[in-house]
Amino acid sequence: MLQKILSEKINIWQKEIHSVIKEKGDEVISEVTVSQAYGGMRGVKGLTCETSAVSADSGLIIRGHPLKDISHISPEEVFFLLLTGELPNSSSLKDIQDQLKNNQKVPEYVWRILESMPKNSHPMTMLTIAIQSLQVDSVFVKKYNAGTPKTDLWKWTLEDGITLLGVIPGIAAGIYRMRFNKGARIEPDKTLDWSANFAHMLGIQNEDFKKLMRLYLMLHCDHEGGNVSAFSSLTVASALSSPFLSVAAGLNGLAGPLHGLANQECLKFVLDVQEHFKGVPSEKELEDFCWDRLNSGRVIPGYGHAVLRCPDPRFTAFMEFGKKYITNDDVFSVVQSLFKVVPPVLQEQGKAKNPWPNVDAASGSLLYHYGLKEFNYYTVLFSISRAMGIIAQMVINRAMGIPITRPKSVTTEWIKNNT
Ligand code: NMX
Ligand code: MLT
């Protein structure tokens, strides 16, 4: 059903894009300064993304819906929305949920690979290796090798994407139980939806934790096309590498401390605060602690953003969850105090362009509250969710025939002689 709905939409989108390129192909949407070329291309508009947009003033907008209006929807609903531009009706929702359930079984070779890895492997290394190993069963690769026309490749990108989304909660939960000695793996429960089933397979049996997983896996799904994980995945996918290799490439980028690994760093920072003060410090003490960290040349994790210039609505959604479900928790209280203290400190320091919290500032404290205390696992949770946005973007790029990514680089010599 999803494939059929998408086929119809893709026909319309292709025509629309062809006529936009025909009418406006020579219009300028961005210029690039020398500083931008040396500065991570910040602010350069050089690619398109249909699934979502990030507004500096209000944050994530998914297919025209501001995040704050849809943060209650389930991950499966948001995946459908990212792909098709519409919220699913009950039968389309059931269809996508059934497709994910039909792909829940993790192949045995994945477990053997994971079990052979060093016991102290980072969970993100384990996750991306497991995802890459699934390449052996890629339908996309088989169809490509059989000479499938380029125009049909999106269908097999979607098929592999759904396989990956079906299997990724089980792989991630298995990594958690294996890596942190939690006992035997827990089989999926077909009666549960995607996020509740993940919570079940982790082995954390708490109804509020299930609600948190639903929110968590929804909120991290997508952040337009230029963030490190999406951009890296899409670049790899543009070479017609399989969805498994492409998603793994992007998630390797998510595993960097300036990107998704900031959620691990952030909780570590909050615990350092709590440990240092043996509880919740006063705001003045916290302010001094932040200055010490900044003065030692380190960033405050969970604050700042390359695009946002406001508190991240994903942070706000997590804070609302915490205020509703969590009381008397020192870790969450430190997070609340940091929200008061850090923005003025960063403003006074004057370096960060955005002094406000991002998605990673609050999420770890909520996980910690429910007993998911192994913070080097946190980026795996981000990955499960982000895989949805990456897959949706990949399917659309393939369907629109976006060619191989290959911007032009220049040397410093060239800049000196030509500007
Ligand atoms: N604490 C201290 N300094 C900061 C912070 C921060 N939270 N954010 C930015 N700065 C510094 C930054 O290091 C840079 O310093 P320098 O000139 O010495 O190199 C300066 O401010 C200007 O950086 P910006 O242009 O504001 O930020 P940029 O767009 O380059 O980077 C981040 C964005 C998110 C990488 C940066 O704000 C940061 O390192 N934040 C902390 C890590 C973090 O929370 N990352 C998670 C992002 C969200 N995610 O999930 O991916
Ligand atoms: C993300 O969710 O990808 C982060 O907020 C980073 C970004 O948008 O650059």
CSV table of C-alpha atoms and ligand atoms in Angstrom, one decimal:
chain,number,residue,atom,x,y,z
A,1,MET,CA,0.0,0.0,0.0
A,2,LEU,CA,2.8,2.4,1.0
A,3,GLN,CA,4.6,1.7,-2.3
A,4,LYS,CA,1.4,2.3,-4.3
A,5,ILE,CA,0.7,5.6,-2.5
A,6,LEU,CA,4.3,6.7,-3.1
A,7,SER,CA,4.3,5.7,-6.8
A,8,GLU,CA,1.4,8.0,-7.4
A,9,LYS,CA,3.0,10.9,-5.5
A,10,ILE,CA,6.4,10.4,-7.0
A,11,ASN,CA,4.9,10.8,-10.5
A,12,ILE,CA,3.5,14.2,-9.4
A,13,TRP,CA,6.7,15.3,-7.6
A,14,GLN,CA,8.9,14.4,-10.6
A,15,LYS,CA,6.8,16.6,-12.9
A,16,GLU,CA,6.8,19.4,-10.4
A,17,ILE,CA,10.6,19.3,-10.0
A,18,HIS,CA,11.2,19.1,-13.7
A,19,SER,CA,9.1,22.2,-14.3
A,20,VAL,CA,10.8,24.0,-11.4
A,21,ILE,CA,14.2,23.2,-12.9
A,22,LYS,CA,13.0,24.3,-16.3
A,23,GLU,CA,11.5,27.6,-15.1
A,24,LYS,CA,14.0,28.5,-12.4
A,25,GLY,CA,17.1,26.4,-13.1
A,26,ASP,CA,19.3,29.5,-13.5
A,27,GLU,CA,18.1,31.4,-10.4
A,28,VAL,CA,20.7,31.9,-7.7
A,29,ILE,CA,19.7,30.6,-4.2
A,30,SER,CA,23.0,31.1,-2.5
A,31,GLU,CA,26.5,32.6,-2.8
A,32,VAL,CA,29.5,31.1,-1.1
A,33,THR,CA,32.0,33.3,0.7
A,34,VAL,CA,35.6,32.3,1.4
A,35,SER,CA,34.7,32.1,5.1
A,36,GLN,CA,31.9,29.6,4.3
A,37,ALA,CA,34.2,27.5,2.2
A,38,TYR,CA,36.6,27.2,5.2
A,39,GLY,CA,33.7,27.1,7.7
A,40,GLY,CA,31.8,23.8,7.1
A,41,MET,CA,29.7,25.4,4.4
A,42,ARG,CA,27.5,26.9,7.1
A,43,GLY,CA,24.5,28.7,5.7
A,44,VAL,CA,25.2,27.7,2.1
A,45,LYS,CA,22.0,26.5,0.4
A,46,GLY,CA,23.3,23.8,-1.9
A,47,LEU,CA,20.9,20.9,-1.7
A,48,THR,CA,17.2,20.2,-1.5
A,49,CYS,CA,15.3,18.2,1.1
A,50,GLU,CA,11.6,17.5,0.9
A,51,THR,CA,11.0,15.6,4.2
A,52,SER,CA,11.7,18.4,6.6
A,53,ALA,CA,13.1,21.9,7.1
A,54,VAL,CA,14.7,23.6,10.0
A,55,SER,CA,13.8,27.2,10.8
A,56,ALA,CA,16.3,29.1,12.8
A,57,ASP,CA,13.5,30.7,14.8
A,58,SER,CA,11.3,27.8,15.5
A,59,GLY,CA,13.1,24.6,14.7
A,60,LEU,CA,12.0,21.4,12.9
A,61,ILE,CA,9.1,21.5,10.5
A,62,ILE,CA,8.2,18.1,9.1
A,63,ARG,CA,6.3,18.3,5.8
A,64,GLY,CA,4.9,21.6,6.8
A,65,HIS,CA,3.9,20.6,10.3
A,66,PRO,CA,5.9,22.4,13.1
A,67,LEU,CA,7.2,19.8,15.4
A,68,LYS,CA,5.3,21.1,18.5
A,69,ASP,CA,2.0,20.3,16.7
A,70,ILE,CA,2.9,16.7,15.9
A,71,SER,CA,5.2,15.6,18.7
A,72,HIS,CA,2.4,13.3,19.9
A,73,ILE,CA,2.4,11.1,16.8
A,74,SER,CA,4.0,7.7,16.7
A,75,PRO,CA,7.3,6.9,14.9
A,76,GLU,CA,5.5,4.9,12.3
A,77,GLU,CA,3.2,7.8,11.6
A,78,VAL,CA,6.1,10.2,11.3
A,79,PHE,CA,7.9,7.8,8.9
A,80,PHE,CA,4.8,7.7,6.7
A,81,LEU,CA,4.6,11.5,6.9
A,82,LEU,CA,8.3,12.0,6.0
A,83,LEU,CA,7.9,9.7,3.0
A,84,THR,CA,4.6,10.7,1.6
A,85,GLY,CA,3.9,14.2,3.0
A,86,GLU,CA,0.7,13.0,4.6
A,87,LEU,CA,-0.3,11.5,7.9
A,88,PRO,CA,-1.5,7.9,7.4
A,89,ASN,CA,-5.1,6.8,7.9
A,90,SER,CA,-5.7,3.8,10.0
A,91,SER,CA,-5.3,1.3,7.2
A,92,SER,CA,-2.0,2.8,5.9
A,93,LEU,CA,-0.7,2.9,9.5
A,94,LYS,CA,-1.5,-0.8,9.9
A,95,ASP,CA,0.1,-1.5,6.6
A,96,ILE,CA,3.4,0.1,7.6
A,97,GLN,CA,3.3,-1.4,11.0
A,98,ASP,CA,2.8,-4.9,9.5
A,99,GLN,CA,5.6,-4.4,7.1
A,100,LEU,CA,7.9,-3.5,10.0
A,101,LYS,CA,6.8,-6.5,12.0
A,102,ASN,CA,7.3,-8.8,9.0
A,103,ASN,CA,11.0,-7.7,9.0
A,104,GLN,CA,11.7,-8.1,12.8
A,105,LYS,CA,13.9,-11.2,12.6
A,106,VAL,CA,17.5,-10.4,13.0
A,107,PRO,CA,19.7,-12.7,10.8
A,108,GLU,CA,21.9,-15.1,12.9
A,109,TYR,CA,25.1,-13.9,11.2
A,110,VAL,CA,24.5,-10.4,12.7
A,111,TRP,CA,24.6,-11.9,16.2
A,112,ARG,CA,27.7,-13.9,15.4
A,113,ILE,CA,29.5,-10.8,14.1
A,114,LEU,CA,28.5,-8.8,17.1
A,115,GLU,CA,29.5,-11.6,19.5
A,116,SER,CA,33.0,-11.7,17.9
A,117,MET,CA,33.7,-8.0,18.6
A,118,PRO,CA,35.8,-6.8,21.5
A,119,LYS,CA,33.7,-6.6,24.6
A,120,ASN,CA,34.5,-2.9,25.1
A,121,SER,CA,33.4,-1.9,21.6
A,122,HIS,CA,31.4,1.2,21.5
A,123,PRO,CA,27.7,0.4,21.0
A,124,MET,CA,27.6,2.8,17.9
A,125,THR,CA,30.5,0.8,16.4
A,126,MET,CA,28.5,-2.4,17.0
A,127,LEU,CA,25.4,-0.9,15.5
A,128,THR,CA,27.0,0.4,12.3
A,129,ILE,CA,28.9,-2.8,11.7
A,130,ALA,CA,25.7,-4.8,12.2
A,131,ILE,CA,23.9,-2.6,9.7
A,132,GLN,CA,26.6,-2.9,7.1
A,133,SER,CA,26.6,-6.6,7.4
A,134,LEU,CA,23.0,-6.7,6.3
A,135,GLN,CA,24.2,-5.5,2.9
A,136,VAL,CA,24.6,-9.2,1.9
A,137,ASP,CA,20.8,-9.4,1.7
A,138,SER,CA,20.3,-6.1,-0.1
A,139,VAL,CA,17.5,-6.3,-2.7
A,140,PHE,CA,18.7,-2.9,-4.0
A,141,VAL,CA,22.1,-4.5,-4.9
A,142,LYS,CA,20.4,-7.5,-6.5
A,143,LYS,CA,18.1,-5.4,-8.6
A,144,TYR,CA,20.9,-3.0,-9.5
A,145,ASN,CA,23.1,-6.0,-10.6
A,146,ALA,CA,20.2,-7.3,-12.6
A,147,GLY,CA,20.1,-4.1,-14.6
A,148,THR,CA,16.9,-2.5,-13.1
A,149,PRO,CA,16.4,0.9,-14.7
A,150,LYS,CA,17.5,3.9,-12.6
A,151,THR,CA,13.9,5.2,-12.4
A,152,ASP,CA,12.9,2.1,-10.4
A,153,LEU,CA,15.8,2.1,-7.9
A,154,TRP,CA,13.7,4.0,-5.4
A,155,LYS,CA,11.4,1.0,-5.0
A,156,TRP,CA,14.3,-1.2,-3.9
A,157,THR,CA,15.8,1.6,-1.7
A,158,LEU,CA,12.4,1.6,0.0
A,159,GLU,CA,12.3,-2.2,0.3
A,160,ASP,CA,15.8,-2.3,1.9
A,161,GLY,CA,14.8,0.7,4.1
A,162,ILE,CA,11.8,-1.1,5.5
A,163,THR,CA,13.9,-4.2,6.1
A,164,LEU,CA,16.4,-2.1,8.0
A,165,LEU,CA,13.7,-0.2,10.0
A,166,GLY,CA,12.1,-3.6,10.8
A,167,VAL,CA,15.2,-5.1,12.1
A,168,ILE,CA,17.0,-2.2,13.7
A,169,PRO,CA,15.1,-2.1,17.1
A,170,GLY,CA,16.0,-5.8,17.6
A,171,ILE,CA,19.7,-5.3,16.7
A,172,ALA,CA,19.9,-2.2,18.9
A,173,ALA,CA,18.2,-4.0,21.9
A,174,GLY,CA,20.4,-7.0,21.4
A,175,ILE,CA,23.5,-4.8,21.5
A,176,TYR,CA,22.3,-3.3,24.7
A,177,ARG,CA,21.7,-6.6,26.4
A,178,MET,CA,25.0,-8.1,25.1
A,179,ARG,CA,27.2,-5.1,25.7
A,180,PHE,CA,26.0,-4.3,29.2
A,181,ASN,CA,25.5,-7.9,30.4
A,182,LYS,CA,21.7,-7.7,30.8
A,183,GLY,CA,21.2,-11.4,30.1
A,184,ALA,CA,19.7,-13.2,27.1
A,185,ARG,CA,18.1,-11.4,24.2
A,186,ILE,CA,14.4,-10.8,24.4
A,187,GLU,CA,12.3,-11.9,21.5
A,188,PRO,CA,10.0,-9.3,19.8
A,189,ASP,CA,6.4,-9.2,20.8
A,190,LYS,CA,4.2,-9.0,17.6
A,191,THR,CA,1.3,-7.3,19.6
A,192,LEU,CA,3.4,-4.2,20.3
A,193,ASP,CA,4.1,-1.3,18.0
A,194,TRP,CA,7.7,-0.3,16.9
A,195,SER,CA,8.7,1.8,19.9
A,196,ALA,CA,6.9,-0.2,22.6
A,197,ASN,CA,8.5,-3.4,21.1
A,198,PHE,CA,11.9,-1.8,21.3
A,199,ALA,CA,11.3,-0.9,25.0
A,200,HIS,CA,10.2,-4.5,25.6
A,201,MET,CA,13.3,-5.9,23.9
A,202,LEU,CA,15.6,-3.7,25.9
A,203,GLY,CA,14.0,-5.3,29.0
A,204,ILE,CA,12.9,-2.1,30.7
A,205,GLN,CA,9.3,-2.9,31.7
A,206,ASN,CA,7.8,0.4,32.6
A,207,GLU,CA,4.7,2.0,30.9
A,208,ASP,CA,6.1,5.5,31.2
A,209,PHE,CA,9.4,4.4,29.7
A,210,LYS,CA,7.4,3.0,26.7
A,211,LYS,CA,5.9,6.5,26.3
A,212,LEU,CA,9.3,8.0,26.5
A,213,MET,CA,10.6,5.7,23.7
A,214,ARG,CA,7.6,6.6,21.5
A,215,LEU,CA,8.5,10.3,22.0
A,216,TYR,CA,12.2,9.7,21.7
A,217,LEU,CA,12.0,7.7,18.4
A,218,MET,CA,9.7,10.3,17.0
A,219,LEU,CA,11.6,13.4,17.9
A,220,HIS,CA,15.0,12.4,16.5
A,221,CYS,CA,13.7,11.2,13.1
A,222,ASP,CA,14.9,14.0,10.7
A,223,HIS,CA,16.5,17.4,10.7
A,224,GLU,CA,16.5,18.4,7.0
A,225,GLY,CA,19.3,17.4,4.6
A,226,GLY,CA,22.5,19.2,5.7
A,227,ASN,CA,23.2,17.6,9.2
A,228,VAL,CA,26.2,15.4,9.3
A,229,SER,CA,24.3,12.1,9.4
A,230,ALA,CA,21.8,12.8,6.7
A,231,PHE,CA,24.3,14.5,4.4
A,232,SER,CA,26.9,11.8,4.8
A,233,SER,CA,24.3,9.0,4.1
A,234,LEU,CA,22.9,10.8,1.1
A,235,THR,CA,26.3,11.4,-0.3
A,236,VAL,CA,27.2,7.7,0.0
A,237,ALA,CA,23.7,6.8,-1.4
A,238,SER,CA,24.3,9.1,-4.4
A,239,ALA,CA,27.0,6.8,-5.5
A,240,LEU,CA,24.3,4.1,-5.6
A,241,SER,CA,25.8,2.3,-2.6
A,242,SER,CA,23.1,0.2,-0.9
A,243,PRO,CA,20.8,1.7,1.7
A,244,PHE,CA,22.6,-0.4,4.4
A,245,LEU,CA,26.0,1.0,3.6
A,246,SER,CA,24.6,4.5,3.2
A,247,VAL,CA,22.7,4.5,6.5
A,248,ALA,CA,25.7,3.1,8.3
A,249,ALA,CA,27.9,5.8,6.9
A,250,GLY,CA,25.6,8.5,8.2
A,251,LEU,CA,25.3,6.9,11.6
A,252,ASN,CA,29.1,6.8,11.8
A,253,GLY,CA,28.9,10.6,11.6
A,254,LEU,CA,26.1,10.7,14.2
A,255,ALA,CA,28.6,8.9,16.5
A,256,GLY,CA,30.7,12.1,16.7
A,257,PRO,CA,30.5,14.2,19.9
A,258,LEU,CA,29.6,17.4,18.0
A,259,HIS,CA,26.6,15.6,16.5
A,260,GLY,CA,24.6,12.7,18.0
A,261,LEU,CA,27.2,11.6,20.5
A,262,ALA,CA,26.5,14.9,22.3
A,263,ASN,CA,23.7,13.1,24.1
A,264,GLN,CA,26.2,10.8,25.8
A,265,GLU,CA,28.5,13.7,26.5
A,266,CYS,CA,25.7,15.8,27.9
A,267,LEU,CA,24.5,13.2,30.4
A,268,LYS,CA,28.2,12.7,31.5
A,269,PHE,CA,28.5,16.4,32.0
A,270,VAL,CA,25.3,16.5,34.1
A,271,LEU,CA,26.5,13.6,36.2
A,272,ASP,CA,29.8,15.3,36.7
A,273,VAL,CA,27.9,18.3,38.0
A,274,GLN,CA,25.9,16.2,40.4
A,275,GLU,CA,29.0,14.3,41.5
A,276,HIS,CA,31.1,17.4,42.0
A,277,PHE,CA,28.4,19.1,44.1
A,278,LYS,CA,27.0,15.9,45.7
A,279,GLY,CA,23.6,16.9,44.5
A,280,VAL,CA,22.0,19.9,42.8
A,281,PRO,CA,24.2,23.0,42.9
A,282,SER,CA,23.0,26.6,43.3
A,283,GLU,CA,22.7,28.6,40.1
A,284,LYS,CA,25.9,30.5,41.0
A,285,GLU,CA,27.8,27.3,41.6
A,286,LEU,CA,26.6,25.9,38.3
A,287,GLU,CA,27.6,29.1,36.5
A,288,ASP,CA,31.1,28.9,37.9
A,289,PHE,CA,31.3,25.2,36.9
A,290,CYS,CA,30.3,26.1,33.3
A,291,TRP,CA,32.9,28.9,33.1
A,292,ASP,CA,35.6,26.5,34.3
A,293,ARG,CA,34.6,24.1,31.5
A,294,LEU,CA,34.6,26.8,28.9
A,295,ASN,CA,37.9,28.2,30.2
A,296,SER,CA,39.5,24.8,29.8
A,297,GLY,CA,38.6,25.0,26.1
A,298,ARG,CA,35.7,22.5,26.2
A,299,VAL,CA,32.2,23.0,24.8
A,300,ILE,CA,29.0,22.7,26.9
A,301,PRO,CA,27.4,19.7,25.4
A,302,GLY,CA,23.7,20.0,24.4
A,303,TYR,CA,24.0,23.7,23.7
A,304,GLY,CA,24.5,25.5,20.4
A,305,HIS,CA,23.5,24.6,16.9
A,306,ALA,CA,24.6,25.2,13.4
A,307,VAL,CA,21.2,26.3,12.2
A,308,LEU,CA,18.9,26.9,15.2
A,309,ARG,CA,18.8,30.3,16.9
A,310,CYS,CA,16.2,29.4,19.5
A,311,PRO,CA,15.6,26.6,22.1
A,312,ASP,CA,15.2,23.4,20.1
A,313,PRO,CA,11.5,22.4,20.1
A,314,ARG,CA,12.7,18.8,20.5
A,315,PHE,CA,14.4,19.9,23.8
A,316,THR,CA,11.1,21.6,24.8
A,317,ALA,CA,9.2,18.4,24.1
A,318,PHE,CA,11.6,16.4,26.3
A,319,MET,CA,11.4,19.0,29.1
A,320,GLU,CA,7.6,18.9,29.0
A,321,PHE,CA,7.7,15.1,29.3
A,322,GLY,CA,10.1,15.4,32.2
A,323,LYS,CA,7.9,17.9,34.0
A,324,LYS,CA,4.9,15.7,33.5
A,325,TYR,CA,6.3,12.3,34.5
A,326,ILE,CA,9.4,13.0,36.7
A,327,THR,CA,9.5,14.4,40.2
A,328,ASN,CA,12.3,14.5,42.8
A,329,ASP,CA,15.1,13.6,40.4
A,330,ASP,CA,18.4,15.3,40.9
A,331,VAL,CA,19.7,14.6,37.4
A,332,PHE,CA,16.6,16.1,35.8
A,333,SER,CA,16.8,19.1,38.2
A,334,VAL,CA,20.4,19.8,37.1
A,335,VAL,CA,19.2,19.8,33.5
A,336,GLN,CA,16.5,22.3,34.4
A,337,SER,CA,19.1,24.5,36.2
A,338,LEU,CA,21.5,24.3,33.3
A,339,PHE,CA,18.7,25.6,31.0
A,340,LYS,CA,18.6,28.7,33.2
A,341,VAL,CA,22.3,29.1,33.6
A,342,VAL,CA,24.0,28.1,30.3
A,343,PRO,CA,22.4,30.5,27.8
A,344,PRO,CA,23.5,33.7,29.6
A,345,VAL,CA,26.9,32.2,30.2
A,346,LEU,CA,27.4,31.4,26.5
A,347,GLN,CA,26.0,34.8,25.5
A,348,GLU,CA,28.5,36.5,27.8
A,349,GLN,CA,31.3,34.4,26.4
A,350,GLY,CA,30.2,35.6,23.0
A,351,LYS,CA,31.5,32.7,20.9
A,352,ALA,CA,28.5,30.4,20.3
A,353,LYS,CA,26.1,31.8,17.7
A,354,ASN,CA,23.3,30.0,19.4
A,355,PRO,CA,23.3,29.9,23.2
A,356,TRP,CA,20.2,27.7,23.4
A,357,PRO,CA,19.8,24.0,24.2
A,358,ASN,CA,19.6,21.5,21.4
A,359,VAL,CA,17.9,18.0,21.3
A,360,ASP,CA,20.7,16.4,23.3
A,361,ALA,CA,20.4,18.6,26.4
A,362,ALA,CA,17.6,16.9,28.1
A,363,SER,CA,17.1,13.4,26.6
A,364,GLY,CA,19.8,11.6,28.6
A,365,SER,CA,18.4,12.7,32.0
A,366,LEU,CA,15.0,11.1,31.1
A,367,LEU,CA,16.6,7.8,30.0
A,368,TYR,CA,18.7,7.8,33.2
A,369,HIS,CA,15.6,8.3,35.3
A,370,TYR,CA,14.0,5.1,33.9
A,371,GLY,CA,17.2,3.1,34.6
A,372,LEU,CA,18.8,3.3,31.1
A,373,LYS,CA,22.0,4.5,32.7
A,374,GLU,CA,24.6,3.3,30.2
A,375,PHE,CA,25.1,6.6,28.5
A,376,ASN,CA,27.5,5.4,25.8
A,377,TYR,CA,24.4,3.6,24.5
A,378,TYR,CA,22.4,6.8,24.0
A,379,THR,CA,23.4,7.6,20.5
A,380,VAL,CA,22.1,4.2,19.4
A,381,LEU,CA,18.6,5.4,20.3
A,382,PHE,CA,19.1,8.5,18.3
A,383,SER,CA,20.3,6.3,15.4
A,384,ILE,CA,17.2,4.1,15.4
A,385,SER,CA,15.0,7.2,14.9
A,386,ARG,CA,17.3,9.1,12.5
A,387,ALA,CA,17.4,6.0,10.2
A,388,MET,CA,13.7,6.9,9.4
A,389,GLY,CA,14.6,10.3,8.1
A,390,ILE,CA,17.7,9.2,6.2
A,391,ILE,CA,15.7,6.4,4.5
A,392,ALA,CA,12.9,8.7,3.5
A,393,GLN,CA,15.3,11.2,2.1
A,394,MET,CA,17.2,8.5,0.2
A,395,VAL,CA,14.0,7.1,-1.3
A,396,ILE,CA,13.0,10.6,-2.5
A,397,ASN,CA,16.4,11.4,-3.9
A,398,ARG,CA,16.5,8.2,-5.8
A,399,ALA,CA,13.0,8.8,-7.2
A,400,MET,CA,13.9,12.3,-8.2
A,401,GLY,CA,17.0,11.1,-10.0
A,402,ILE,CA,19.3,13.3,-7.9
A,403,PRO,CA,22.8,12.6,-9.4
A,404,ILE,CA,26.0,11.7,-7.6
A,405,THR,CA,27.1,14.4,-5.1
A,406,ARG,CA,30.2,16.1,-6.2
A,407,PRO,CA,30.7,19.7,-5.2
A,408,LYS,CA,33.9,21.5,-6.4
A,409,SER,CA,36.7,22.2,-3.9
A,410,VAL,CA,39.4,24.8,-4.4
A,411,THR,CA,42.9,25.3,-3.0
A,412,THR,CA,44.0,28.2,-0.8
A,413,GLU,CA,46.3,29.1,-3.7
A,414,TRP,CA,43.3,29.3,-5.9
A,415,ILE,CA,41.5,31.6,-3.4
A,416,LYS,CA,44.5,33.9,-3.1
A,417,ASN,CA,44.8,34.2,-6.9
A,418,ASN,CA,41.1,34.4,-7.9
A,419,THR,CA,39.3,36.4,-5.2
B,1,NMX,N1,29.9,25.5,24.2
B,1,NMX,C1,31.0,26.2,24.1
B,1,NMX,N2,31.3,26.7,22.9
B,1,NMX,C2,30.5,26.6,21.9
B,1,NMX,C3,29.3,25.9,22.0
B,1,NMX,C4,29.0,25.3,23.2
B,1,NMX,N3,27.9,24.6,23.4
B,1,NMX,N4,28.6,25.9,20.8
B,1,NMX,C5,29.4,26.6,20.0
B,1,NMX,N5,30.6,27.0,20.6
B,1,NMX,C6,31.7,27.7,20.1
B,1,NMX,C7,32.3,26.8,18.9
B,1,NMX,O1,33.1,25.8,19.4
B,1,NMX,C8,33.1,27.9,18.1
B,1,NMX,O2,34.3,28.1,18.8
B,1,NMX,P1,35.6,28.4,18.0
B,1,NMX,O3,35.4,29.7,17.3
B,1,NMX,O4,36.6,28.6,19.1
B,1,NMX,O5,35.9,27.3,17.1
B,1,NMX,C9,32.2,29.1,18.3
B,1,NMX,O6,31.4,28.9,19.4
B,1,NMX,C10,31.3,29.3,17.1
B,1,NMX,O7,30.5,28.1,16.8
B,1,NMX,P2,29.0,28.2,16.2
B,1,NMX,O8,29.1,28.8,14.9
B,1,NMX,O9,28.1,28.8,17.2
B,1,NMX,O10,28.7,26.6,16.2
B,1,NMX,P3,28.9,25.6,15.0
B,1,NMX,O11,27.8,25.8,14.0
B,1,NMX,O12,30.3,25.7,14.4
B,1,NMX,O13,28.7,24.2,15.7
B,1,NMX,C11,27.7,22.8,17.3
B,1,NMX,C12,27.5,23.8,16.2
B,1,NMX,C13,26.4,22.1,17.7
B,1,NMX,C14,28.7,21.7,16.8
B,1,NMX,C15,28.3,23.5,18.5
B,1,NMX,O14,27.3,24.4,19.0
B,1,NMX,C16,28.7,22.6,19.6
B,1,NMX,O15,29.9,22.1,19.6
B,1,NMX,N6,27.8,22.3,20.6
B,1,NMX,C17,28.1,21.4,21.7
B,1,NMX,C18,28.0,20.0,21.2
B,1,NMX,C19,26.5,19.6,20.9
B,1,NMX,O16,25.7,19.9,21.7
B,1,NMX,N7,26.3,19.0,19.7
B,1,NMX,C20,24.9,18.5,19.4
B,1,NMX,C21,24.2,19.1,18.3
B,1,NMX,C22,22.9,18.5,18.0
B,1,NMX,N8,22.9,17.2,17.5
B,1,NMX,O17,22.3,16.4,18.1
B,1,NMX,O18,23.6,16.9,16.6
B,2,MLT,C1,20.4,16.9,14.1
B,2,MLT,O1,19.3,16.6,14.6
B,2,MLT,O2,20.8,16.4,13.0
B,2,MLT,C2,21.2,18.0,14.8
B,2,MLT,O3,20.4,18.9,15.5
B,2,MLT,C3,22.3,18.6,14.0
B,2,MLT,C4,21.9,19.4,12.8
B,2,MLT,O4,20.8,19.7,12.5
B,2,MLT,O5,22.9,19.9,12.2
